[in-house]
Structure formats: C-alpha cells, structure tokens
Coordinates of C-alpha atoms and ligand atoms in Angstrom, one line a residue:
M1 CA 10.1 40.3 9.0
A2 CA 6.7 42.0 10.4
A3 CA 7.5 42.8 14.2
D4 CA 3.6 43.3 14.6
K5 CA 3.3 39.4 14.3
P6 CA 3.7 37.0 16.7
S7 CA 7.0 35.0 16.2
Y8 CA 6.7 31.1 16.0
Y9 CA 10.1 29.2 15.9
I10 CA 9.9 25.7 15.1
S11 CA 12.6 23.3 14.5
T12 CA 13.7 20.0 13.6
P13 CA 16.3 17.9 14.7
I14 CA 19.4 18.5 12.5
Y15 CA 20.3 15.2 11.1
Y16 CA 23.5 12.9 11.0
V17 CA 25.4 13.9 8.0
N18 CA 26.4 10.3 7.1
A19 CA 23.4 8.7 6.5
K20 CA 20.9 9.9 3.8
P21 CA 17.8 11.0 4.5
H22 CA 15.0 8.0 5.0
L23 CA 11.9 7.8 5.7
G24 CA 11.6 8.3 9.3
T25 CA 13.8 11.7 9.1
A26 CA 11.8 12.9 6.5
Y27 CA 8.5 11.8 8.6
C28 CA 9.8 14.2 11.3
T29 CA 10.5 17.2 9.2
V30 CA 6.9 16.9 7.2
M31 CA 5.6 16.8 10.5
A32 CA 7.4 20.3 11.5
D33 CA 6.6 22.0 7.8
V34 CA 3.3 21.0 8.5
Q35 CA 3.0 22.9 11.6
A36 CA 4.8 26.1 10.5
R37 CA 2.6 26.1 7.2
F38 CA -0.4 26.1 9.6
R39 CA 1.4 28.9 11.6
R40 CA 1.8 31.0 8.7
A41 CA -1.5 31.0 8.0
C42 CA -2.7 32.0 11.1
G43 CA -0.8 34.6 10.2
A44 CA 2.3 33.9 12.6
D45 CA 5.7 35.0 11.8
V46 CA 7.0 31.5 11.7
K47 CA 11.1 30.5 11.4
F48 CA 11.2 27.1 10.6
L49 CA 14.8 25.7 11.2
T50 CA 16.3 22.3 9.7
G51 CA 19.5 21.9 8.8
M52 CA 22.5 18.7 9.5
D53 CA 24.6 17.5 12.4
E54 CA 28.4 17.3 11.2
H55 CA 31.0 17.1 13.8
G56 CA 32.4 13.9 15.6
E57 CA 34.2 10.9 15.5
K58 CA 31.8 9.4 13.3
V59 CA 31.8 11.9 10.6
A60 CA 35.5 11.9 10.6
E61 CA 36.0 8.1 9.9
A62 CA 33.4 8.0 7.3
A63 CA 34.7 10.9 5.2
E64 CA 38.4 8.5 5.5
K65 CA 36.6 5.2 4.7
N66 CA 34.5 7.2 1.6
G67 CA 38.2 8.2 0.3
F68 CA 37.3 12.2 1.1
A69 CA 40.4 14.7 2.0
T70 CA 38.7 15.9 4.8
P71 CA 35.8 15.6 6.8
Q72 CA 34.2 18.8 5.3
D73 CA 34.3 17.5 2.0
W74 CA 32.1 14.7 3.2
C75 CA 29.5 16.9 4.7
D76 CA 29.5 19.0 1.6
S77 CA 28.6 16.2 -0.3
M78 CA 26.0 14.9 1.2
E79 CA 24.1 18.4 1.7
P80 CA 22.5 18.2 -1.2
A81 CA 20.5 15.1 -0.7
F82 CA 19.0 16.7 2.5
R83 CA 18.3 20.0 0.5
D84 CA 17.0 18.5 -2.5
L85 CA 14.5 16.0 -0.7
W86 CA 13.4 18.8 1.2
E87 CA 12.4 20.9 -1.8
T88 CA 11.0 17.5 -3.2
L89 CA 8.6 17.3 0.0
E90 CA 7.7 20.5 -0.3
I91 CA 9.4 21.8 3.0
S92 CA 9.1 25.5 3.7
N93 CA 12.2 26.1 6.2
D94 CA 13.3 29.2 6.2
D95 CA 17.0 28.3 7.4
F96 CA 19.4 25.6 6.5
I97 CA 21.8 25.4 9.8
R98 CA 25.1 23.1 9.2
T99 CA 27.2 22.8 12.6
T100 CA 30.5 23.4 10.4
Q101 CA 29.0 26.9 9.8
P102 CA 31.4 29.8 11.1
R103 CA 28.0 31.5 12.6
H104 CA 27.1 28.1 14.5
V105 CA 30.7 27.4 15.6
A106 CA 30.9 30.8 16.9
G107 CA 28.0 31.1 19.1
V108 CA 29.0 27.1 20.3
Q109 CA 32.4 28.7 21.7
K110 CA 30.7 31.9 23.0
F111 CA 28.1 29.0 25.1
L112 CA 31.0 27.6 26.4
K113 CA 32.8 30.6 27.9
V114 CA 29.4 31.6 29.6
L115 CA 29.1 28.3 30.9
L116 CA 33.3 28.7 32.3
D117 CA 32.5 32.2 33.6
R118 CA 29.0 31.1 35.1
G119 CA 31.2 27.9 37.2
Y120 CA 29.2 25.3 35.2
I121 CA 31.7 23.4 33.8
Y122 CA 35.1 21.8 34.7
K123 CA 38.1 19.2 33.7
D124 CA 38.2 16.1 34.7
A125 CA 38.8 12.3 34.0
Y126 CA 36.7 10.4 32.0
D127 CA 36.6 6.8 32.7
G128 CA 33.1 5.2 31.3
W129 CA 31.0 3.7 28.2
Y130 CA 30.4 5.3 25.4
C131 CA 28.1 4.3 22.5
R132 CA 30.0 5.3 19.5
P133 CA 26.6 5.2 16.7
D134 CA 24.6 6.8 19.5
E135 CA 27.2 9.4 20.2
T136 CA 25.9 8.5 24.2
Y137 CA 27.7 8.1 27.5
F138 CA 26.3 5.5 30.0
T139 CA 27.0 5.1 33.3
E140 CA 28.0 1.5 35.0
T141 CA 24.7 1.5 36.6
Q142 CA 22.9 1.8 33.2
V143 CA 24.9 -0.6 31.5
R144 CA 24.3 -2.8 34.3
H145 CA 20.7 -2.7 34.5
H146 CA 20.4 -3.4 30.8
E147 CA 22.6 -6.6 31.1
E148 CA 20.8 -8.0 34.0
A149 CA 17.7 -6.9 31.9
R150 CA 18.7 -8.8 29.2
Q151 CA 19.7 -11.8 30.6
A152 CA 16.5 -11.9 32.7
A153 CA 14.8 -12.1 29.0
G154 CA 16.9 -14.8 28.5
E155 CA 19.5 -13.1 26.1
A156 CA 23.2 -14.3 25.9
P157 CA 25.2 -12.3 28.0
A158 CA 27.3 -9.7 26.6
D159 CA 31.0 -9.2 26.0
P160 CA 32.1 -7.5 29.4
E161 CA 34.8 -5.5 27.4
H162 CA 31.7 -4.5 24.9
P163 CA 28.7 -4.6 26.9
L164 CA 25.5 -3.7 24.8
C165 CA 24.0 -0.1 24.7
P166 CA 21.1 0.3 26.9
D167 CA 19.2 2.6 23.7
C168 CA 20.1 0.2 20.9
D169 CA 22.1 -2.9 21.5
R170 CA 25.1 -2.4 20.1
P171 CA 28.1 -3.0 21.5
L172 CA 29.6 -0.6 23.7
E173 CA 33.2 1.4 24.2
R174 CA 35.3 2.0 27.2
I175 CA 36.7 5.5 27.0
K176 CA 39.1 6.8 29.1
E177 CA 40.3 10.4 28.6
E178 CA 40.9 13.9 30.0
S179 CA 37.7 15.7 29.4
W180 CA 35.4 18.9 30.4
F181 CA 32.4 18.6 32.1
F182 CA 29.0 19.7 32.7
K183 CA 27.8 20.4 36.3
L184 CA 24.4 18.4 35.2
S185 CA 23.9 16.9 38.3
A186 CA 23.1 20.2 39.5
F187 CA 19.6 20.6 37.6
E188 CA 18.2 17.7 39.1
Q189 CA 15.8 19.8 41.4
P190 CA 15.5 23.0 39.2
L191 CA 14.3 20.3 36.0
L192 CA 11.8 18.5 38.0
D193 CA 10.6 22.4 39.4
F194 CA 10.2 23.7 35.7
Y195 CA 8.7 20.2 34.4
E196 CA 6.0 20.7 37.3
A197 CA 5.4 24.5 36.5
H198 CA 5.0 23.6 32.8
P199 CA 3.1 20.5 32.6
D200 CA 2.5 21.2 28.7
F201 CA 6.6 21.6 28.1
I202 CA 7.0 17.7 27.0
Q203 CA 4.3 16.1 24.6
P204 CA 2.5 13.7 24.9
E205 CA 2.4 13.0 28.6
T206 CA 3.8 9.4 27.9
R207 CA 7.2 11.3 27.1
R208 CA 6.8 13.3 29.9
N209 CA 6.6 10.4 32.5
E210 CA 9.4 9.2 31.0
V211 CA 11.6 12.2 31.2
L212 CA 10.2 12.6 35.4
S213 CA 11.6 9.3 36.3
F214 CA 14.4 9.5 34.6
V215 CA 15.5 12.5 36.2
K216 CA 14.0 11.4 39.7
G217 CA 16.7 8.4 39.1
G218 CA 19.4 11.2 39.4
L219 CA 21.0 13.2 37.2
K220 CA 25.4 12.8 36.9
D221 CA 27.7 15.4 35.4
L222 CA 28.1 14.9 32.1
S223 CA 31.2 14.9 29.4
I224 CA 31.7 17.4 27.2
S225 CA 34.4 17.2 25.2
R226 CA 36.8 14.9 23.6
S227 CA 40.7 15.2 22.9
T228 CA 41.3 12.2 21.2
F229 CA 40.4 13.3 17.6
D230 CA 39.6 17.0 16.5
W231 CA 36.7 17.4 14.0
G232 CA 34.6 19.3 16.2
V233 CA 34.2 22.5 17.6
P234 CA 37.6 23.6 19.6
F235 CA 36.7 25.1 23.1
P236 CA 38.2 28.5 23.1
F237 CA 40.0 28.5 26.3
D238 CA 41.4 24.9 26.1
E239 CA 42.3 23.9 22.1
K240 CA 43.2 20.4 22.9
H241 CA 39.7 19.9 23.4
V242 CA 36.4 19.8 20.7
A243 CA 33.1 19.9 22.0
Y244 CA 31.1 17.0 22.7
V245 CA 28.7 16.4 19.9
W246 CA 25.8 16.5 21.4
V247 CA 26.3 19.9 23.1
D248 CA 27.5 21.3 19.8
A249 CA 24.5 20.1 17.8
L250 CA 21.8 21.2 20.3
L251 CA 22.7 25.0 20.1
N252 CA 22.3 25.0 17.0
Y253 CA 18.5 25.8 17.7
I254 CA 20.1 29.4 19.2
T255 CA 23.5 29.8 16.9
A256 CA 20.8 30.3 13.8
L257 CA 19.1 32.8 15.5
G258 CA 22.7 34.5 15.8
Y259 CA 23.5 33.7 19.5
G260 CA 27.6 34.6 19.7
S261 CA 27.5 36.5 16.7
D262 CA 27.5 40.8 16.5
D263 CA 23.7 41.1 16.1
E264 CA 22.0 39.1 18.2
S265 CA 18.2 41.2 17.7
E266 CA 16.5 38.0 15.6
F267 CA 17.8 35.8 19.3
E268 CA 16.0 38.2 21.4
R269 CA 13.1 38.8 19.5
R270 CA 12.4 34.8 18.2
W271 CA 14.3 32.8 22.0
P272 CA 12.8 31.0 23.2
A273 CA 11.2 28.3 20.6
Q274 CA 8.1 27.6 20.7
V275 CA 8.1 23.7 19.7
H276 CA 11.3 21.7 19.1
V277 CA 10.0 18.7 17.0
V278 CA 12.1 15.7 17.8
G279 CA 11.7 11.5 17.8
K280 CA 11.5 9.3 20.3
D281 CA 15.3 8.7 20.6
I282 CA 16.7 12.1 21.4
I283 CA 14.3 12.9 24.3
R284 CA 16.6 12.8 27.1
F285 CA 19.3 15.1 24.8
H286 CA 16.0 17.4 24.2
C287 CA 14.2 17.9 27.6
V288 CA 17.0 17.0 29.9
I289 CA 20.5 18.2 28.3
W290 CA 19.2 21.2 26.6
P291 CA 17.1 22.6 29.1
A292 CA 19.7 22.1 32.1
L293 CA 22.1 23.5 29.3
L294 CA 20.0 26.6 29.2
M295 CA 19.6 27.1 33.1
A296 CA 23.1 27.2 33.2
A297 CA 23.7 30.1 30.6
G298 CA 20.4 32.0 32.3
L299 CA 18.7 31.3 29.1
P300 CA 15.1 31.0 29.0
L301 CA 13.8 27.5 27.9
P302 CA 11.8 25.8 25.0
E303 CA 7.9 26.5 25.4
K304 CA 7.6 22.7 24.2
V305 CA 9.5 19.6 22.8
F306 CA 6.5 17.5 20.6
V307 CA 8.0 14.0 20.8
H308 CA 6.6 11.6 17.9
G309 CA 7.3 8.1 17.8
F310 CA 9.3 5.6 14.7
L311 CA 7.9 4.5 11.5
T312 CA 8.6 0.6 12.3
V313 CA 9.4 -2.3 10.0
R314 CA 9.5 -5.8 10.6
N315 CA 12.6 -7.6 10.4
E316 CA 12.0 -10.7 7.9
Q317 CA 14.8 -12.8 9.6
T318 CA 14.2 -12.2 13.3
G319 CA 10.8 -11.2 13.1
K320 CA 10.9 -8.3 15.4
V321 CA 9.7 -5.2 14.8
E322 CA 12.2 -2.6 14.4
K323 CA 12.9 0.8 13.8
M324 CA 13.5 2.0 10.6
S325 CA 17.2 3.3 10.1
K326 CA 19.9 3.3 7.5
S327 CA 22.5 2.2 10.2
R328 CA 20.1 -1.1 10.2
G329 CA 19.7 -0.9 6.9
N330 CA 16.2 -1.6 6.7
A331 CA 15.2 1.9 5.8
I332 CA 13.0 3.0 3.0
A333 CA 14.1 5.9 0.7
P334 CA 11.4 8.3 0.4
E335 CA 11.7 8.9 -3.6
E336 CA 9.6 5.0 -3.3
V337 CA 6.7 6.0 -1.8
I338 CA 6.9 9.4 -4.0
D339 CA 7.0 7.3 -7.1
L340 CA 3.7 5.5 -6.0
L341 CA 1.7 8.6 -4.2
G342 CA 2.9 11.5 -5.9
V343 CA 4.7 14.1 -2.9
D344 CA 1.7 15.5 -1.5
A345 CA -0.4 12.3 -1.0
Y346 CA 2.8 11.1 0.5
R347 CA 2.5 14.0 3.1
Y348 CA -0.8 13.5 4.0
Y349 CA -0.6 9.7 4.5
F350 CA 1.9 9.7 6.9
M351 CA 0.3 12.7 8.2
S352 CA -2.9 11.8 8.7
D353 CA -2.6 8.2 9.1
V354 CA 0.1 7.6 12.0
I355 CA -0.6 8.9 15.6
H356 CA 2.2 11.3 16.2
G357 CA 2.7 10.4 19.2
T358 CA 3.4 6.6 19.0
D359 CA 5.7 3.9 16.6
A360 CA 3.8 3.1 13.0
P361 CA 4.3 0.1 11.3
I362 CA 4.7 0.9 7.7
S363 CA 2.4 -0.7 5.0
W364 CA 2.2 -0.2 0.8
G365 CA -1.0 -1.9 1.5
R366 CA -2.5 0.8 3.3
M367 CA -0.7 3.2 1.5
R368 CA -2.9 2.5 -0.9
Q369 CA -5.9 2.1 0.9
V370 CA -5.7 6.1 2.5
Y371 CA -4.6 7.3 -1.0
N372 CA -7.7 5.5 -2.9
A373 CA -10.4 5.7 0.0
D374 CA -9.3 9.5 1.1
L375 CA -8.2 11.5 -2.0
A376 CA -9.0 9.6 -5.3
N377 CA -12.9 8.5 -3.9
S378 CA -13.4 11.4 -1.7
W379 CA -11.3 14.6 -1.9
G380 CA -10.2 14.4 -6.2
N381 CA -13.4 13.1 -6.5
L382 CA -15.5 16.1 -5.3
V383 CA -12.8 18.4 -7.0
S384 CA -13.5 17.2 -10.2
R385 CA -17.6 16.8 -9.8
A386 CA -17.9 20.0 -8.9
L387 CA -15.7 22.1 -11.1
N388 CA -17.1 19.9 -14.1
M389 CA -20.5 20.6 -13.1
S390 CA -19.9 24.5 -12.7
A391 CA -18.3 24.7 -16.2
K392 CA -20.7 22.7 -17.9
Y393 CA -23.5 24.2 -16.2
F394 CA -22.5 28.0 -15.8
D395 CA -20.9 28.4 -19.2
G396 CA -17.1 27.9 -18.0
C397 CA -17.6 29.9 -14.5
A398 CA -18.8 29.3 -11.2
P399 CA -22.3 30.5 -10.2
E400 CA -22.5 34.3 -8.6
R401 CA -22.8 34.0 -5.1
P402 CA -26.3 33.9 -4.6
A403 CA -28.5 36.1 -2.6
G404 CA -29.5 33.4 0.0
Y405 CA -25.8 31.6 0.3
E406 CA -26.0 32.7 4.3
A407 CA -29.3 30.5 4.7
A408 CA -28.9 27.1 6.2
T409 CA -27.9 24.6 4.2
P410 CA -26.2 21.2 5.1
L411 CA -23.0 22.1 3.8
K412 CA -22.9 25.3 5.3
A413 CA -23.4 23.6 8.7
A414 CA -21.3 21.3 7.9
C415 CA -18.5 24.2 7.2
E416 CA -19.2 25.9 10.6
G417 CA -17.0 25.3 13.6
V418 CA -14.4 23.0 11.7
F419 CA -12.1 25.9 12.0
D420 CA -11.7 25.9 16.0
A421 CA -11.9 22.3 15.8
Y422 CA -9.1 22.1 13.2
A423 CA -6.9 24.8 15.2
E424 CA -7.0 23.2 17.9
H425 CA -6.1 19.6 16.5
M426 CA -3.4 21.0 14.2
A427 CA -2.0 23.0 17.8
A428 CA -1.7 19.7 19.4
F429 CA 0.2 17.9 16.6
N430 CA -3.1 15.5 16.2
Y431 CA -2.9 16.0 12.2
Q432 CA -5.1 12.6 12.2
A433 CA -8.1 14.5 13.7
A434 CA -7.5 17.7 11.9
C435 CA -7.7 15.7 8.8
A436 CA -10.9 14.0 9.9
D437 CA -11.8 17.6 10.5
V438 CA -11.4 18.6 6.7
M439 CA -12.7 15.1 5.5
G440 CA -15.7 15.9 7.4
I441 CA -16.5 18.8 5.0
V442 CA -15.5 16.8 1.8
E443 CA -18.0 13.6 2.7
A444 CA -20.5 16.3 3.6
A445 CA -20.1 18.1 0.1
N446 CA -20.2 14.3 -1.7
L447 CA -23.2 14.2 -0.1
Y448 CA -24.7 17.0 -0.7
I449 CA -23.7 16.7 -4.2
E450 CA -25.9 13.2 -3.9
N451 CA -29.1 14.5 -2.3
S452 CA -29.2 17.4 -4.2
A453 CA -28.7 15.8 -7.7
P454 CA -27.5 19.1 -9.8
W455 CA -27.5 16.8 -12.8
A456 CA -31.7 16.9 -12.5
L457 CA -31.8 20.4 -11.3
A458 CA -29.8 21.5 -14.6
K459 CA -33.3 20.0 -16.7
D460 CA -35.2 22.0 -15.5
P461 CA -35.1 26.1 -16.2
A462 CA -37.2 26.7 -13.7
R463 CA -34.8 25.7 -10.8
A464 CA -32.1 27.3 -12.2
D465 CA -31.6 29.7 -9.1
E466 CA -31.5 25.9 -6.9
L467 CA -28.6 24.7 -9.1
A468 CA -26.6 28.1 -8.5
L469 CA -27.3 27.8 -4.8
V470 CA -26.5 23.9 -4.8
I471 CA -23.1 24.7 -6.8
W472 CA -22.0 27.8 -5.1
N473 CA -22.4 25.6 -2.0
V474 CA -20.2 22.9 -3.3
L475 CA -17.6 25.1 -4.7
E476 CA -17.6 27.3 -1.5
A477 CA -16.7 24.1 0.6
I478 CA -14.0 23.2 -1.7
R479 CA -12.3 26.6 -1.1
I480 CA -12.6 26.1 2.4
A481 CA -11.4 22.4 2.7
A482 CA -8.7 23.3 0.4
E483 CA -7.4 26.2 2.4
L484 CA -7.1 23.7 5.5
Y485 CA -5.5 20.9 3.5
D486 CA -3.0 23.4 2.6
P487 CA -0.3 22.6 5.3
F488 CA -0.9 18.9 4.6
M489 CA -0.8 19.3 0.3
P490 CA 0.5 22.6 -0.3
A491 CA 0.7 22.0 -4.1
I492 CA -2.4 20.3 -4.3
S493 CA -4.2 22.7 -2.7
A494 CA -2.2 25.6 -4.6
E495 CA -4.2 23.5 -8.0
V496 CA -7.5 23.5 -6.7
R497 CA -7.2 27.6 -6.0
R498 CA -5.9 27.8 -9.7
R499 CA -8.7 25.5 -11.1
M500 CA -10.8 28.1 -9.4
S501 CA -9.2 31.3 -10.0
L502 CA -8.3 31.7 -6.6
A503 CA -5.5 33.4 -4.9
A504 CA -2.1 31.5 -5.8
V505 CA -0.7 31.3 -2.2
P506 CA -2.4 30.1 0.9
T507 CA -4.4 32.5 3.4
R508 CA -2.5 34.2 6.0
D509 CA -6.1 34.5 8.1
L510 CA -7.4 30.9 8.3
K511 CA -9.9 31.4 10.3
A512 CA -11.1 34.7 8.1
A513 CA -10.6 31.9 4.9
C514 CA -13.1 29.7 6.7
A515 CA -15.7 31.7 7.1
W516 CA -18.5 30.7 4.9
G517 CA -19.5 33.3 2.5
G518 CA -16.1 34.3 1.1
L519 CA -16.4 32.8 -2.6
A520 CA -17.6 35.8 -4.6
G521 CA -18.0 33.8 -7.9
G522 CA -18.6 34.5 -11.6
Q523 CA -15.2 33.6 -12.3
P524 CA -13.6 31.1 -14.4
V525 CA -13.0 27.5 -13.7
E526 CA -11.5 24.2 -15.0
K527 CA -12.2 20.8 -14.6
G528 CA -8.6 19.5 -15.4
A529 CA -7.1 16.4 -15.0
A530 CA -7.8 14.0 -11.8
L531 CA -6.0 15.4 -8.6
F532 CA -5.5 11.6 -7.5
P533 CA -5.6 8.8 -10.5
R534 CA -6.8 5.8 -8.6
L535 CA -3.9 3.1 -7.9
Q536 CA -4.5 -0.3 -8.6
D537 CA -4.7 -2.5 -5.4
Ligands
ME8_601 O1 19.7 12.1 16.1 N1 10.7 7.0 12.6 O2 20.5 12.4 13.7 P1 19.4 11.6 13.3 C1 10.6 8.3 12.9 N2 21.6 14.5 14.6 N3 11.3 9.2 12.9 C2 12.6 8.8 12.9 C3 12.9 7.4 12.6 C4 12.3 6.5 12.2 N4 12.2 5.2 12.1 N5 14.2 7.8 12.3 C5 14.9 8.9 12.2 C6 20.3 12.7 15.4 N6 13.9 9.6 12.6 C7 20.9 14.1 16.0 C8 19.9 15.6 16.4 S1 19.5 17.7 17.5 C9 20.2 18.5 18.3 C10 20.7 16.1 17.1 C11 13.7 11.4 12.8 O3 20.1 11.5 12.0 C12 13.6 11.2 14.5 O4 12.9 12.8 14.7 O5 19.7 10.3 13.8 C13 14.6 11.4 15.2 O6 14.6 11.9 16.5 C14 15.8 11.6 14.1 O7 15.5 11.1 12.6 C15 17.2 11.4 14.5 O8 18.2 12.2 13.5

C-alpha cells in the first residue's frame, strides 16, 4: 500500500445471495471494474470492493427450502457462483465482503451503539407495509398513491389485504411488531442542504432530481430492526432484535475498511469512498438512508453515487419491457454471452454500447454487430495487419523509432489530446464516449495504412525509411490504443503487448504512456491468431 498515492475507493452493491449473478449484476460489477482499472492506470491506490448480502428472512427461508441445515451453509454454497464469475469476467476486486463475516458483524454492532449513544434510534411498535422480495418498507400514503395510479391506468384493483409494491408490483405484507426506529425524519433538511452543497453527489442529474423530490416529499422514521426471525446481526443492546437487512448491508462499505475492528487505520485513510456504483432500484437506500445514517453517526459522506439503469428484456407474453432479474425468471446467464463473444468482447459490448444512466434493451443481434464492426473489423484487424507487416518487412521485429518520429503525421495528430478527452469521459462513467475516443485512434490507423500503402513502399528499397516511419507510427498508435482499451479488455490488451514484446502489466501512468514516442522499436513482434474471429450473422 503506497500511502503517497491518493486512495480511490470504489464499490459495487453487495448482491443478494439467493440468486446467482446474472447479466444485470455482472453489468454493474464490470462497470465498477473498468473504473477501478482506469484509476489504477492513472496511479491511484485503488480499493475496489464487492461482496454478498447474506442476512434477512428471505435467505433463511431459501436455506430451508433448499434443504440446507443452516442459512450460513446456504450462503457458503452460493459464494463460488459469485467469486468464479467475477474471476472469469476479469473483475479486479481487492476485497470481497460477506455480511456474515465477523469483521462486518462487529462493525454493524459498533455502528448501532453509536446511533444509540447519539440519540438517533428508539424503540416503538411498527405497523405497516413491507415488500419481502425487495426488503423495503412502505408508508400507507405511498401504497395508496400507487394503487390510485394503477387504477387510473386501467388495472384491476389489488387485494386490499395485499396491495402491490410501489417499486416492483408484487404483493405487500402487513407487518406488526416491536421495532427499533432510526430518526430518518431528522435528516430531511440536512440531506437537502448536502445535495445542494454537493451537486455531483448523485449522478446522473436525472437521478439527482428523483432523490430531491423524494426527500422534499417528507421523510418518516425508519424501522431498522426485526424480531420475528433471527438471521441477522443482533442488536448489541437488545438481542431479541436483528438489524434490518438494509442497514446491515449498507454498512459493508465501512466494515470492509475495518470500521469497528481493533485497527481502523484503513478506514481513516480511505473513508469517505470516492464512488458507490449502484443500480437505480437501490437509489433511495444509497442516496437517502445511507447518507442519513452516516450523518447520524457523525461520519463523512461518500463523494459520489453513480446510478446506472437496467438491462431490460421484452416479455414475450405481455409484450412489456421488463427489468432483467432472477426473480422474474427472465435473466440471461453471463456464460451464454461469454460463449458467443468471449470475455473481453463481452465487457466491451456492455461498456461501450450501453449508456450507463439509462435502461438498455439487450439484443443478440446488436452484440454481434458491435463485435464484428468494432472488434473484428477495426481493432483486431488493425493489430493483425500491422504486426504481420512489421514482422514481414522488419525481419520479425518492430522498426526502430525513426529519427523523425516527432514530425507531424496523421496518426500522431489522431493520438494527441485523446488522453485528456478519454480521461474526462472515463471519470464521468461515460464509457461510450471513452471507447469512441480510442476507436478514433484505431480508425485513423486503419486509414493511415490504406493511404500510405506500406506494401507498395516495401517494394522500393529507396523508400525504406518511409516504410519504417509508417510501420512505427502504426505500432505506436496500437501501443497507445492497447493501454487505453486495457480497462475494458484487459486480456486482449495484455495479449497485444505480449505480441509486441512490451510490458506484461498495464501502465500505472496512463498519461505518460499515451505520450507520442514511447515505442523504442527494434523488439520482436508476433502476428498471432485473430484476436476477434468474425462472427457469422
Ligand atoms: O439490491 N440491469 O442486491 P441485488 C442492471 N443486496 N443492473 C442490474 C439488474 C439489471 N437488470 N439487475 C440487478 C441488492 N442489477 C442489495 C444491495 S448494497 C448495500 C445491497 C444490479 O442482488 C444493479 O446494480 O438485488 C442493482 O442495483 C443490483 O444489481 C441489485 O443487486
């Protein structure tokens, strides 16, 4: 750990253990991974956290239904599904937190004590609506408004005993039990003041507006304990109660840094997080409840919550576009897409073709199209042609960096300034634009090859210097593009560098690596097999 480098702490949601990861969960995890890799390439001391959310009534029920002796056994049996997929997808997380780990339980208990000592929790009776699949409480008013909206849209009235969830439209349950409450209502104004003072806290802007209007609508105190089951973190001062699963889960972001342990130095060094990456379904938890809990505990708030949209699929029966989710039974397994595209192209497709703030329909046709156009025909083809020509004309090597390498060429012009634009797009999670920046280099290189026709130059010994300049220019552009593509396609970039006898690992100083002239030349190069074999339509 290098204390002189700035810490960059980034997280994904911790996923529910009851369902295996699918394209949606993988989408969020890859998105955070790309950012983590980019920040490392820029020299930051990155901590990238993901994990599993293991407590709650649903988990205890699933364990029983699946014939496991304990909920813990059930959670343990699910861990490989997550860890293995993340490894396959080249997810570079530095830590993997599970909410059943002692380090997490200790942190949650400390936090609850802090809330009690600071006067922000109290015991009362809860009587209200609860969505079990979403683990979310709803007020009478929220439920009534939703029902009115449904009926206004011509839908049949719901069973009054089980009105429908305002978020997911599944039946709610009435819950009556003694509960600890968090004084969320005390944070309405402090939250509004915070959003105003930190306009970048919630991104994109549309999501920010959604949160603002929710908070302005008024906040009610939140039930944060359950006493009718025991699969959760016990309240240290009232063992009959376990922490509400969301309060438990949100705290993972600090317990993973050692909050509540004997050594809180990492917590002190890395908190607050630079960004939590989450889907739009859990925006209120991350942008309202989490900041309020932190304020109540006297802790700083994360710098940013980046909210992405959903991958969607069309329901063949109803014709409606739905969120892809395991519980709706419409989820596509990541393995299916990996079989078609391979891992790096999978990552590239979801990161370059989906605008990360909005919902995106998934289509196999579009995946093929993007793969063939961007990867097979443009990037892969460029690498093959260039390495092939270099090996052929320069005796298995790259030409030496020519004396006039600093002179203006179309390719040098195409590479200059790209880092700045790319870095800005990456930092804003605008991966589509960042990939387009790199594609600009790739296209310029393919065009430059066409226009300078190295195959013709190679026939004329008097033009050997010109040939060396052209091939060196193309290899230099490939070197730069491979570094810029590395966060998206780490294995392919590593393979390109290997074929060019360059460093095995990506750069830690991306800006410097993108400066024109870095390729010394003279080293062996290898054409190798096609990086992206063309897919049939
Ligand atoms: O909510 N498209 O866990 P979860 C895009 N345990 N992203 C999707 C998606 C889709 N169709 N479906 C899921 C939980 N996701 C809690 C989180 S954090 C303290 C606790 C992604 O397993 C998206 O990022 O339901 C969403 O927010 C997350 O998975 C929810 O995962």
